[in-house]
């Protein structure tokens, strides 16, 4: 059920650094042909740091950890690519369909393959008006029971950030800021909320990973919250203004359930004239570089 590429398999066997990458950003997060260009760029950034990229996706029902260029092109260009969370994996396998993996599916498949470090943009979390909708990302529950280190730019700013941080605490998922004591806000360097722990180097992150294993406690994740640089973040005033309008538009148009997140993200891209997408990509690039350095430090452990 799980196909690990020869390059990734050999790297893991030799204890060389490997970084997992999700494929949703390729299939659903960016327009063509920028999506393919970005996918190849992110893999190249991992290689520049001396690590092996393991982009993860499902092709014809087969879960793949590590894609060749032709497979990346399929995810980027093929019509009908599904968006798969971890709950969808057995259904996709049985149906023989192809799909891009979200954070939860990527984290699960990476962990099953033995990949310990995963780079993404922003996590899912608790949605606004949770008390009415009970809408919470599957990312959180999966991270509570999967031993993987996730480098991210916090959670998507369209979500309820303080509620998400509280939920991560309740689930026992460790969260640390990377060279910051503030939790980043995806497009923004600072969400307005603190973190309890700060890590200053890839070696410190690797030390926490070793301590997780030594304690042999619950198999939960480590979230390394890495802010987008201030000079590359979305203007905070523009962000606040457009997000407020986006939330109102969502309510006016009766958008609910799984349609809310793509609606809000698309609204932000259109009404910031692409500035939100630029900030998103800047965050992802930084996270990928840091993840590769963490993977290298981990490989030396």
PDB file of C-alpha atoms in Angstrom:
ATOM      1  CA  UNK A   1       0.000   0.000   0.000  1.00  0.00           C
ATOM      2  CA  UNK A   2       2.963   2.345   0.524  1.00  0.00           C
ATOM      3  CA  UNK A   3       5.505   2.948  -2.231  1.00  0.00           C
ATOM      4  CA  UNK A   4       8.720   4.606  -1.039  1.00  0.00           C
ATOM      5  CA  UNK A   5      10.938   5.879  -3.861  1.00  0.00           C
ATOM      6  CA  UNK A   6      14.361   4.341  -4.253  1.00  0.00           C
ATOM      7  CA  UNK A   7      16.056   7.669  -3.462  1.00  0.00           C
ATOM      8  CA  UNK A   8      14.094   8.152  -0.234  1.00  0.00           C
ATOM      9  CA  UNK A   9      14.472   4.505   0.782  1.00  0.00           C
ATOM     10  CA  UNK A  10      18.259   4.612   0.300  1.00  0.00           C
ATOM     11  CA  UNK A  11      18.537   7.906   2.196  1.00  0.00           C
ATOM     12  CA  UNK A  12      16.587   6.537   5.143  1.00  0.00           C
ATOM     13  CA  UNK A  13      18.644   3.341   5.206  1.00  0.00           C
ATOM     14  CA  UNK A  14      21.863   5.390   5.235  1.00  0.00           C
ATOM     15  CA  UNK A  15      20.473   7.830   7.862  1.00  0.00           C
ATOM     16  CA  UNK A  16      20.728  10.758   5.499  1.00  0.00           C
ATOM     17  CA  UNK A  17      18.323  13.682   5.992  1.00  0.00           C
ATOM     18  CA  UNK A  18      14.897  13.451   4.368  1.00  0.00           C
ATOM     19  CA  UNK A  19      12.114  16.061   4.346  1.00  0.00           C
ATOM     20  CA  UNK A  20       8.473  15.238   3.618  1.00  0.00           C
ATOM     21  CA  UNK A  21       6.509  17.694   1.454  1.00  0.00           C
ATOM     22  CA  UNK A  22       2.747  17.764   0.941  1.00  0.00           C
ATOM     23  CA  UNK A  23       1.192  17.784  -2.520  1.00  0.00           C
ATOM     24  CA  UNK A  24      -2.004  19.754  -1.888  1.00  0.00           C
ATOM     25  CA  UNK A  25      -0.165  23.002  -2.592  1.00  0.00           C
ATOM     26  CA  UNK A  26       0.710  21.591  -6.027  1.00  0.00           C
ATOM     27  CA  UNK A  27      -2.739  20.356  -7.022  1.00  0.00           C
ATOM     28  CA  UNK A  28      -5.029  22.794  -5.224  1.00  0.00           C
ATOM     29  CA  UNK A  29      -3.025  25.660  -3.775  1.00  0.00           C
ATOM     30  CA  UNK A  30      -1.562  27.380  -6.818  1.00  0.00           C
ATOM     31  CA  UNK A  31      -2.562  28.169 -10.398  1.00  0.00           C
ATOM     32  CA  UNK A  32      -0.906  26.434 -13.333  1.00  0.00           C
ATOM     33  CA  UNK A  33       1.924  26.546 -14.349  1.00  0.00           C
ATOM     34  CA  UNK A  34       3.144  28.195 -11.149  1.00  0.00           C
ATOM     35  CA  UNK A  35       2.185  25.118  -9.156  1.00  0.00           C
ATOM     36  CA  UNK A  36       4.643  22.867 -10.996  1.00  0.00           C
ATOM     37  CA  UNK A  37       7.388  25.488 -10.857  1.00  0.00           C
ATOM     38  CA  UNK A  38       6.898  25.845  -7.103  1.00  0.00           C
ATOM     39  CA  UNK A  39       6.834  22.084  -6.501  1.00  0.00           C
ATOM     40  CA  UNK A  40      10.173  21.654  -8.270  1.00  0.00           C
ATOM     41  CA  UNK A  41      11.595  24.738  -6.556  1.00  0.00           C
ATOM     42  CA  UNK A  42      10.724  23.395  -3.093  1.00  0.00           C
ATOM     43  CA  UNK A  43      12.350  20.058  -3.845  1.00  0.00           C
ATOM     44  CA  UNK A  44      15.440  21.913  -5.078  1.00  0.00           C
ATOM     45  CA  UNK A  45      15.579  23.966  -1.854  1.00  0.00           C
ATOM     46  CA  UNK A  46      15.650  20.735   0.143  1.00  0.00           C
ATOM     47  CA  UNK A  47      18.504  19.430  -2.003  1.00  0.00           C
ATOM     48  CA  UNK A  48      20.441  22.684  -1.637  1.00  0.00           C
ATOM     49  CA  UNK A  49      20.476  22.082   2.115  1.00  0.00           C
ATOM     50  CA  UNK A  50      21.868  18.571   1.631  1.00  0.00           C
ATOM     51  CA  UNK A  51      18.638  16.660   2.244  1.00  0.00           C
ATOM     52  CA  UNK A  52      16.393  14.444   0.110  1.00  0.00           C
ATOM     53  CA  UNK A  53      12.866  15.680  -0.702  1.00  0.00           C
ATOM     54  CA  UNK A  54       9.984  13.239  -0.250  1.00  0.00           C
ATOM     55  CA  UNK A  55       6.936  14.780  -1.894  1.00  0.00           C
ATOM     56  CA  UNK A  56       3.914  12.658  -0.973  1.00  0.00           C
ATOM     57  CA  UNK A  57       0.814  11.891  -3.032  1.00  0.00           C
ATOM     58  CA  UNK A  58      -1.541   9.079  -4.046  1.00  0.00           C
ATOM     59  CA  UNK A  59      -1.422   7.945  -7.678  1.00  0.00           C
ATOM     60  CA  UNK A  60      -3.918   5.415  -9.003  1.00  0.00           C
ATOM     61  CA  UNK A  61      -4.676   4.317  -5.449  1.00  0.00           C
ATOM     62  CA  UNK A  62      -1.017   3.847  -4.526  1.00  0.00           C
ATOM     63  CA  UNK A  63       0.458   6.054  -1.781  1.00  0.00           C
ATOM     64  CA  UNK A  64       3.873   7.364  -2.802  1.00  0.00           C
ATOM     65  CA  UNK A  65       6.549   8.804  -0.525  1.00  0.00           C
ATOM     66  CA  UNK A  66       8.938  10.500  -2.929  1.00  0.00           C
ATOM     67  CA  UNK A  67       7.887  11.404  -6.477  1.00  0.00           C
ATOM     68  CA  UNK A  68       9.869  11.585  -9.702  1.00  0.00           C
ATOM     69  CA  UNK A  69       9.415  14.562 -12.039  1.00  0.00           C
ATOM     70  CA  UNK A  70       6.797  12.819 -14.160  1.00  0.00           C
ATOM     71  CA  UNK A  71       4.728  12.028 -11.076  1.00  0.00           C
ATOM     72  CA  UNK A  72       4.994  15.610  -9.824  1.00  0.00           C
ATOM     73  CA  UNK A  73       3.798  16.766 -13.251  1.00  0.00           C
ATOM     74  CA  UNK A  74       0.783  14.453 -12.958  1.00  0.00           C
ATOM     75  CA  UNK A  75      -0.201  15.971  -9.625  1.00  0.00           C
ATOM     76  CA  UNK A  76       0.275  19.481 -11.018  1.00  0.00           C
ATOM     77  CA  UNK A  77      -1.518  19.071 -14.335  1.00  0.00           C
ATOM     78  CA  UNK A  78      -3.899  16.110 -14.303  1.00  0.00           C
ATOM     79  CA  UNK A  79      -7.606  16.827 -14.068  1.00  0.00           C
ATOM     80  CA  UNK A  80      -9.598  15.228 -11.283  1.00  0.00           C
ATOM     81  CA  UNK A  81      -6.854  15.074  -8.656  1.00  0.00           C
ATOM     82  CA  UNK A  82      -8.667  14.626  -5.335  1.00  0.00           C
ATOM     83  CA  UNK A  83      -7.764  16.351  -2.067  1.00  0.00           C
ATOM     84  CA  UNK A  84      -7.038  13.615   0.466  1.00  0.00           C
ATOM     85  CA  UNK A  85      -6.922  13.782   4.249  1.00  0.00           C
ATOM     86  CA  UNK A  86      -5.755  10.798   6.243  1.00  0.00           C
ATOM     87  CA  UNK A  87      -9.318   9.459   6.559  1.00  0.00           C
ATOM     88  CA  UNK A  88      -9.549   9.299   2.748  1.00  0.00           C
ATOM     89  CA  UNK A  89      -6.478   7.137   2.170  1.00  0.00           C
ATOM     90  CA  UNK A  90      -8.138   3.689   2.379  1.00  0.00           C
ATOM     91  CA  UNK A  91     -11.034   4.880   0.228  1.00  0.00           C
ATOM     92  CA  UNK A  92      -8.644   6.266  -2.383  1.00  0.00           C
ATOM     93  CA  UNK A  93      -6.640   3.045  -2.342  1.00  0.00           C
ATOM     94  CA  UNK A  94      -9.709   0.867  -2.844  1.00  0.00           C
ATOM     95  CA  UNK A  95     -11.081   3.113  -5.603  1.00  0.00           C
ATOM     96  CA  UNK A  96      -7.721   3.425  -7.370  1.00  0.00           C
ATOM     97  CA  UNK A  97      -7.959   7.206  -7.566  1.00  0.00           C
ATOM     98  CA  UNK A  98      -5.234   9.842  -7.537  1.00  0.00           C
ATOM     99  CA  UNK A  99      -5.061  12.592  -4.953  1.00  0.00           C
ATOM    100  CA  UNK A 100      -2.924  15.250  -3.362  1.00  0.00           C
ATOM    101  CA  UNK A 101      -2.262  14.799   0.347  1.00  0.00           C
ATOM    102  CA  UNK A 102      -3.161  17.364   2.981  1.00  0.00           C
ATOM    103  CA  UNK A 103      -1.154  17.943   6.170  1.00  0.00           C
ATOM    104  CA  UNK A 104      -2.813  15.046   7.988  1.00  0.00           C
ATOM    105  CA  UNK A 105      -2.351  12.525   5.174  1.00  0.00           C
ATOM    106  CA  UNK A 106       1.205  13.670   4.478  1.00  0.00           C
ATOM    107  CA  UNK A 107       2.187  13.445   8.143  1.00  0.00           C
ATOM    108  CA  UNK A 108       0.717   9.954   8.460  1.00  0.00           C
ATOM    109  CA  UNK A 109       2.347   8.561   5.308  1.00  0.00           C
ATOM    110  CA  UNK A 110       5.681  10.199   6.101  1.00  0.00           C
ATOM    111  CA  UNK A 111       5.657   8.672   9.578  1.00  0.00           C
ATOM    112  CA  UNK A 112       4.759   5.218   8.219  1.00  0.00           C
ATOM    113  CA  UNK A 113       7.719   5.470   5.827  1.00  0.00           C
ATOM    114  CA  UNK A 114      10.102   6.497   8.604  1.00  0.00           C
ATOM    115  CA  UNK A 115      10.448  10.167   7.617  1.00  0.00           C
ATOM    116  CA  UNK A 116      10.620  12.277  10.759  1.00  0.00           C
ATOM    117  CA  UNK A 117      10.593  15.883   9.445  1.00  0.00           C
ATOM    118  CA  UNK A 118       7.824  17.515   7.417  1.00  0.00           C
ATOM    119  CA  UNK A 119       7.644  21.052   5.993  1.00  0.00           C
ATOM    120  CA  UNK A 120       4.371  22.789   5.152  1.00  0.00           C
ATOM    121  CA  UNK A 121       2.863  26.269   4.997  1.00  0.00           C
ATOM    122  CA  UNK A 122       0.256  26.510   7.732  1.00  0.00           C
ATOM    123  CA  UNK A 123      -1.613  23.931   9.792  1.00  0.00           C
ATOM    124  CA  UNK A 124      -5.339  23.531   9.902  1.00  0.00           C
ATOM    125  CA  UNK A 125      -7.018  24.201  13.218  1.00  0.00           C
ATOM    126  CA  UNK A 126     -10.164  25.212  15.039  1.00  0.00           C
ATOM    127  CA  UNK A 127     -12.503  27.220  12.848  1.00  0.00           C
ATOM    128  CA  UNK A 128     -14.153  30.438  13.895  1.00  0.00           C
ATOM    129  CA  UNK A 129     -17.612  29.963  15.443  1.00  0.00           C
ATOM    130  CA  UNK A 130     -16.583  26.463  16.545  1.00  0.00           C
ATOM    131  CA  UNK A 131     -19.238  26.433  19.253  1.00  0.00           C
ATOM    132  CA  UNK A 132     -21.886  26.522  16.535  1.00  0.00           C
ATOM    133  CA  UNK A 133     -20.230  24.470  13.788  1.00  0.00           C
ATOM    134  CA  UNK A 134     -17.920  22.047  15.683  1.00  0.00           C
ATOM    135  CA  UNK A 135     -15.587  22.509  12.709  1.00  0.00           C
ATOM    136  CA  UNK A 136     -12.025  21.470  13.502  1.00  0.00           C
ATOM    137  CA  UNK A 137      -9.274  20.361  11.147  1.00  0.00           C
ATOM    138  CA  UNK A 138      -8.328  16.695  11.120  1.00  0.00           C
ATOM    139  CA  UNK A 139      -4.693  17.886  11.311  1.00  0.00           C
ATOM    140  CA  UNK A 140      -4.926  18.347  15.071  1.00  0.00           C
ATOM    141  CA  UNK A 141      -6.129  14.892  16.015  1.00  0.00           C
ATOM    142  CA  UNK A 142      -3.656  13.224  13.657  1.00  0.00           C
ATOM    143  CA  UNK A 143      -0.727  15.201  15.088  1.00  0.00           C
ATOM    144  CA  UNK A 144      -1.768  14.105  18.579  1.00  0.00           C
ATOM    145  CA  UNK A 145      -0.970  10.494  17.666  1.00  0.00           C
ATOM    146  CA  UNK A 146       1.819  10.760  15.083  1.00  0.00           C
ATOM    147  CA  UNK A 147       5.494  11.152  15.957  1.00  0.00           C
ATOM    148  CA  UNK A 148       6.676  13.682  13.398  1.00  0.00           C
ATOM    149  CA  UNK A 149       8.220  17.143  13.489  1.00  0.00           C
ATOM    150  CA  UNK A 150       6.209  19.678  11.480  1.00  0.00           C
ATOM    151  CA  UNK A 151       7.802  22.963  10.445  1.00  0.00           C
ATOM    152  CA  UNK A 152       5.036  25.454   9.682  1.00  0.00           C
ATOM    153  CA  UNK A 153       4.174  29.150   9.757  1.00  0.00           C
ATOM    154  CA  UNK A 154       1.591  28.624  12.476  1.00  0.00           C
ATOM    155  CA  UNK A 155      -2.027  28.015  11.503  1.00  0.00           C
ATOM    156  CA  UNK A 156      -3.980  29.706   8.760  1.00  0.00           C
ATOM    157  CA  UNK A 157      -5.001  33.163   9.936  1.00  0.00           C
ATOM    158  CA  UNK A 158      -8.589  32.608   8.814  1.00  0.00           C
ATOM    159  CA  UNK A 159      -8.935  30.218  11.784  1.00  0.00           C
ATOM    160  CA  UNK A 160      -9.445  30.761  15.506  1.00  0.00           C
ATOM    161  CA  UNK A 161      -5.781  30.924  16.521  1.00  0.00           C
ATOM    162  CA  UNK A 162      -6.128  30.999  20.351  1.00  0.00           C
ATOM    163  CA  UNK A 163      -8.660  28.157  20.267  1.00  0.00           C
ATOM    164  CA  UNK A 164      -6.300  26.138  18.062  1.00  0.00           C
ATOM    165  CA  UNK A 165      -3.399  26.676  20.463  1.00  0.00           C
ATOM    166  CA  UNK A 166      -5.611  25.589  23.350  1.00  0.00           C
ATOM    167  CA  UNK A 167      -6.690  22.513  21.428  1.00  0.00           C
ATOM    168  CA  UNK A 168      -3.077  21.570  20.651  1.00  0.00           C
ATOM    169  CA  UNK A 169      -2.295  21.855  24.360  1.00  0.00           C
ATOM    170  CA  UNK A 170      -5.265  19.678  25.279  1.00  0.00           C
ATOM    171  CA  UNK A 171      -4.194  17.058  22.732  1.00  0.00           C
ATOM    172  CA  UNK A 172      -0.645  17.042  24.082  1.00  0.00           C
ATOM    173  CA  UNK A 173       1.039  18.327  20.918  1.00  0.00           C
ATOM    174  CA  UNK A 174       4.273  20.179  21.713  1.00  0.00           C
ATOM    175  CA  UNK A 175       4.561  23.640  20.132  1.00  0.00           C
ATOM    176  CA  UNK A 176       7.710  25.766  20.039  1.00  0.00           C
ATOM    177  CA  UNK A 177       8.525  28.987  18.240  1.00  0.00           C
ATOM    178  CA  UNK A 178      11.679  29.012  16.163  1.00  0.00           C
ATOM    179  CA  UNK A 179      13.729  32.022  17.307  1.00  0.00           C
ATOM    180  CA  UNK A 180      10.531  33.702  18.452  1.00  0.00           C
ATOM    181  CA  UNK A 181       8.291  33.729  21.511  1.00  0.00           C
ATOM    182  CA  UNK A 182       5.267  34.647  19.390  1.00  0.00           C
ATOM    183  CA  UNK A 183       3.075  32.234  17.475  1.00  0.00           C
ATOM    184  CA  UNK A 184       3.177  33.147  13.776  1.00  0.00           C
ATOM    185  CA  UNK A 185      -0.007  33.830  11.833  1.00  0.00           C
ATOM    186  CA  UNK A 186       0.667  32.178   8.473  1.00  0.00           C
ATOM    187  CA  UNK A 187       0.664  35.352   6.347  1.00  0.00           C
ATOM    188  CA  UNK A 188       1.855  37.335   9.373  1.00  0.00           C
ATOM    189  CA  UNK A 189       4.996  37.029  11.477  1.00  0.00           C
ATOM    190  CA  UNK A 190       2.965  37.382  14.686  1.00  0.00           C
ATOM    191  CA  UNK A 191      -0.584  36.139  15.228  1.00  0.00           C
ATOM    192  CA  UNK A 192      -0.817  38.172  18.421  1.00  0.00           C
ATOM    193  CA  UNK A 193      -0.447  35.128  20.673  1.00  0.00           C
ATOM    194  CA  UNK A 194       2.598  33.846  22.587  1.00  0.00           C
ATOM    195  CA  UNK A 195       4.220  30.434  22.661  1.00  0.00           C
ATOM    196  CA  UNK A 196       5.629  28.905  25.834  1.00  0.00           C
ATOM    197  CA  UNK A 197       8.837  27.533  24.327  1.00  0.00           C
ATOM    198  CA  UNK A 198      11.468  28.885  21.952  1.00  0.00           C
ATOM    199  CA  UNK A 199      14.089  26.878  20.064  1.00  0.00           C
ATOM    200  CA  UNK A 200      17.109  28.636  18.610  1.00  0.00           C
ATOM    201  CA  UNK A 201      18.762  26.136  16.268  1.00  0.00           C
ATOM    202  CA  UNK A 202      18.175  22.964  14.251  1.00  0.00           C
ATOM    203  CA  UNK A 203      20.317  21.157  16.811  1.00  0.00           C
ATOM    204  CA  UNK A 204      17.967  22.211  19.624  1.00  0.00           C
ATOM    205  CA  UNK A 205      14.989  20.941  17.634  1.00  0.00           C
ATOM    206  CA  UNK A 206      16.771  17.622  17.080  1.00  0.00           C
ATOM    207  CA  UNK A 207      17.495  17.428  20.817  1.00  0.00           C
ATOM    208  CA  UNK A 208      13.773  17.756  21.560  1.00  0.00           C
ATOM    209  CA  UNK A 209      13.055  15.005  19.033  1.00  0.00           C
ATOM    210  CA  UNK A 210      15.559  12.735  20.768  1.00  0.00           C
ATOM    211  CA  UNK A 211      13.978  13.549  24.132  1.00  0.00           C
ATOM    212  CA  UNK A 212      10.541  12.641  22.777  1.00  0.00           C
ATOM    213  CA  UNK A 213      11.864   9.205  21.858  1.00  0.00           C
ATOM    214  CA  UNK A 214      13.771   8.745  25.114  1.00  0.00           C
ATOM    215  CA  UNK A 215      10.696   9.529  27.199  1.00  0.00           C
ATOM    216  CA  UNK A 216       8.681   7.024  25.163  1.00  0.00           C
ATOM    217  CA  UNK A 217       5.439   8.847  25.886  1.00  0.00           C
ATOM    218  CA  UNK A 218       2.417   9.313  23.621  1.00  0.00           C
ATOM    219  CA  UNK A 219       3.298   9.299  19.934  1.00  0.00           C
ATOM    220  CA  UNK A 220       2.509  12.973  19.393  1.00  0.00           C
ATOM    221  CA  UNK A 221       4.089  15.498  17.049  1.00  0.00           C
ATOM    222  CA  UNK A 222       6.410  18.435  17.592  1.00  0.00           C
ATOM    223  CA  UNK A 223       5.226  21.646  15.917  1.00  0.00           C
ATOM    224  CA  UNK A 224       8.029  24.074  15.084  1.00  0.00           C
ATOM    225  CA  UNK A 225       6.374  27.427  14.427  1.00  0.00           C
ATOM    226  CA  UNK A 226       8.611  29.374  12.046  1.00  0.00           C
ATOM    227  CA  UNK A 227       7.411  32.894  11.181  1.00  0.00           C
ATOM    228  CA  UNK A 228       7.551  34.376   7.720  1.00  0.00           C
ATOM    229  CA  UNK A 229      10.152  37.197   7.756  1.00  0.00           C
ATOM    230  CA  UNK A 230       8.582  40.553   8.598  1.00  0.00           C
ATOM    231  CA  UNK A 231       9.771  42.067   5.322  1.00  0.00           C
ATOM    232  CA  UNK A 232       7.904  39.334   3.405  1.00  0.00           C
ATOM    233  CA  UNK A 233       4.712  39.152   5.452  1.00  0.00           C
ATOM    234  CA  UNK A 234       1.363  40.452   4.258  1.00  0.00           C
ATOM    235  CA  UNK A 235       0.757  44.001   5.437  1.00  0.00           C
ATOM    236  CA  UNK A 236      -1.054  43.498   8.786  1.00  0.00           C
ATOM    237  CA  UNK A 237      -3.575  46.303   8.199  1.00  0.00           C
ATOM    238  CA  UNK A 238      -4.396  44.992   4.722  1.00  0.00           C
ATOM    239  CA  UNK A 239      -4.718  41.500   6.148  1.00  0.00           C
ATOM    240  CA  UNK A 240      -7.131  42.595   8.870  1.00  0.00           C
ATOM    241  CA  UNK A 241      -9.276  44.619   6.476  1.00  0.00           C
ATOM    242  CA  UNK A 242      -9.528  41.951   3.770  1.00  0.00           C
ATOM    243  CA  UNK A 243     -10.054  39.081   6.213  1.00  0.00           C
ATOM    244  CA  UNK A 244     -12.928  40.939   7.859  1.00  0.00           C
ATOM    245  CA  UNK A 245     -14.528  41.487   4.461  1.00  0.00           C
ATOM    246  CA  UNK A 246     -13.916  37.852   3.515  1.00  0.00           C
ATOM    247  CA  UNK A 247     -15.648  36.573   6.647  1.00  0.00           C
ATOM    248  CA  UNK A 248     -18.628  38.822   5.955  1.00  0.00           C
ATOM    249  CA  UNK A 249     -18.779  37.652   2.319  1.00  0.00           C
ATOM    250  CA  UNK A 250     -18.662  34.048   3.483  1.00  0.00           C
ATOM    251  CA  UNK A 251     -21.642  34.625   5.756  1.00  0.00           C
ATOM    252  CA  UNK A 252     -23.566  36.603   3.132  1.00  0.00           C
ATOM    253  CA  UNK A 253     -23.119  33.882   0.513  1.00  0.00           C
ATOM    254  CA  UNK A 254     -23.985  31.054   2.896  1.00  0.00           C
ATOM    255  CA  UNK A 255     -20.678  29.236   2.481  1.00  0.00           C
ATOM    256  CA  UNK A 256     -20.329  26.458   5.059  1.00  0.00           C
ATOM    257  CA  UNK A 257     -18.361  23.316   5.926  1.00  0.00           C
ATOM    258  CA  UNK A 258     -15.348  22.317   3.869  1.00  0.00           C
ATOM    259  CA  UNK A 259     -16.045  25.116   1.385  1.00  0.00           C
ATOM    260  CA  UNK A 260     -15.194  27.833   3.923  1.00  0.00           C
ATOM    261  CA  UNK A 261     -11.394  27.554   3.874  1.00  0.00           C
ATOM    262  CA  UNK A 262     -10.910  27.607   0.073  1.00  0.00           C
ATOM    263  CA  UNK A 263     -13.461  30.430  -0.196  1.00  0.00           C
ATOM    264  CA  UNK A 264     -11.618  32.589   2.343  1.00  0.00           C
ATOM    265  CA  UNK A 265      -8.150  31.843   0.952  1.00  0.00           C
ATOM    266  CA  UNK A 266      -9.269  32.635  -2.593  1.00  0.00           C
ATOM    267  CA  UNK A 267     -10.900  35.852  -1.388  1.00  0.00           C
ATOM    268  CA  UNK A 268      -7.647  36.907   0.270  1.00  0.00           C
ATOM    269  CA  UNK A 269      -5.606  36.230  -2.865  1.00  0.00           C
ATOM    270  CA  UNK A 270      -7.993  38.193  -5.090  1.00  0.00           C
ATOM    271  CA  UNK A 271      -8.495  41.152  -2.760  1.00  0.00           C
ATOM    272  CA  UNK A 272      -4.826  41.562  -1.829  1.00  0.00           C
ATOM    273  CA  UNK A 273      -3.885  41.386  -5.531  1.00  0.00           C
ATOM    274  CA  UNK A 274      -1.804  38.285  -4.911  1.00  0.00           C
ATOM    275  CA  UNK A 275       0.107  39.649  -1.914  1.00  0.00           C
ATOM    276  CA  UNK A 276      -1.282  36.932   0.372  1.00  0.00           C
ATOM    277  CA  UNK A 277      -0.057  34.258  -2.040  1.00  0.00           C
ATOM    278  CA  UNK A 278       3.411  35.837  -2.105  1.00  0.00           C
ATOM    279  CA  UNK A 279       3.544  35.806   1.703  1.00  0.00           C
ATOM    280  CA  UNK A 280       2.349  32.190   1.717  1.00  0.00           C
ATOM    281  CA  UNK A 281       5.109  31.119  -0.678  1.00  0.00           C
ATOM    282  CA  UNK A 282       7.740  33.059   1.271  1.00  0.00           C
ATOM    283  CA  UNK A 283       6.675  31.200   4.414  1.00  0.00           C
ATOM    284  CA  UNK A 284       6.766  27.819   2.678  1.00  0.00           C
ATOM    285  CA  UNK A 285      10.242  28.427   1.255  1.00  0.00           C
ATOM    286  CA  UNK A 286      11.586  29.375   4.676  1.00  0.00           C
ATOM    287  CA  UNK A 287       9.939  26.368   6.286  1.00  0.00           C
ATOM    288  CA  UNK A 288      11.408  23.996   3.716  1.00  0.00           C
ATOM    289  CA  UNK A 289      14.930  25.323   4.256  1.00  0.00           C
ATOM    290  CA  UNK A 290      14.591  25.073   8.033  1.00  0.00           C
ATOM    291  CA  UNK A 291      13.097  21.579   7.841  1.00  0.00           C
ATOM    292  CA  UNK A 292      16.063  20.406   5.772  1.00  0.00           C
ATOM    293  CA  UNK A 293      18.478  21.780   8.372  1.00  0.00           C
ATOM    294  CA  UNK A 294      16.519  20.096  11.165  1.00  0.00           C
ATOM    295  CA  UNK A 295      16.536  16.835   9.233  1.00  0.00           C
ATOM    296  CA  UNK A 296      20.320  17.129   8.867  1.00  0.00           C
ATOM    297  CA  UNK A 297      20.720  17.731  12.603  1.00  0.00           C
ATOM    298  CA  UNK A 298      18.424  14.779  13.325  1.00  0.00           C
ATOM    299  CA  UNK A 299      20.390  12.518  10.977  1.00  0.00           C
ATOM    300  CA  UNK A 300      23.549  13.244  12.994  1.00  0.00           C
ATOM    301  CA  UNK A 301      21.877  12.259  16.272  1.00  0.00           C
TER     302      UNK A 301
END
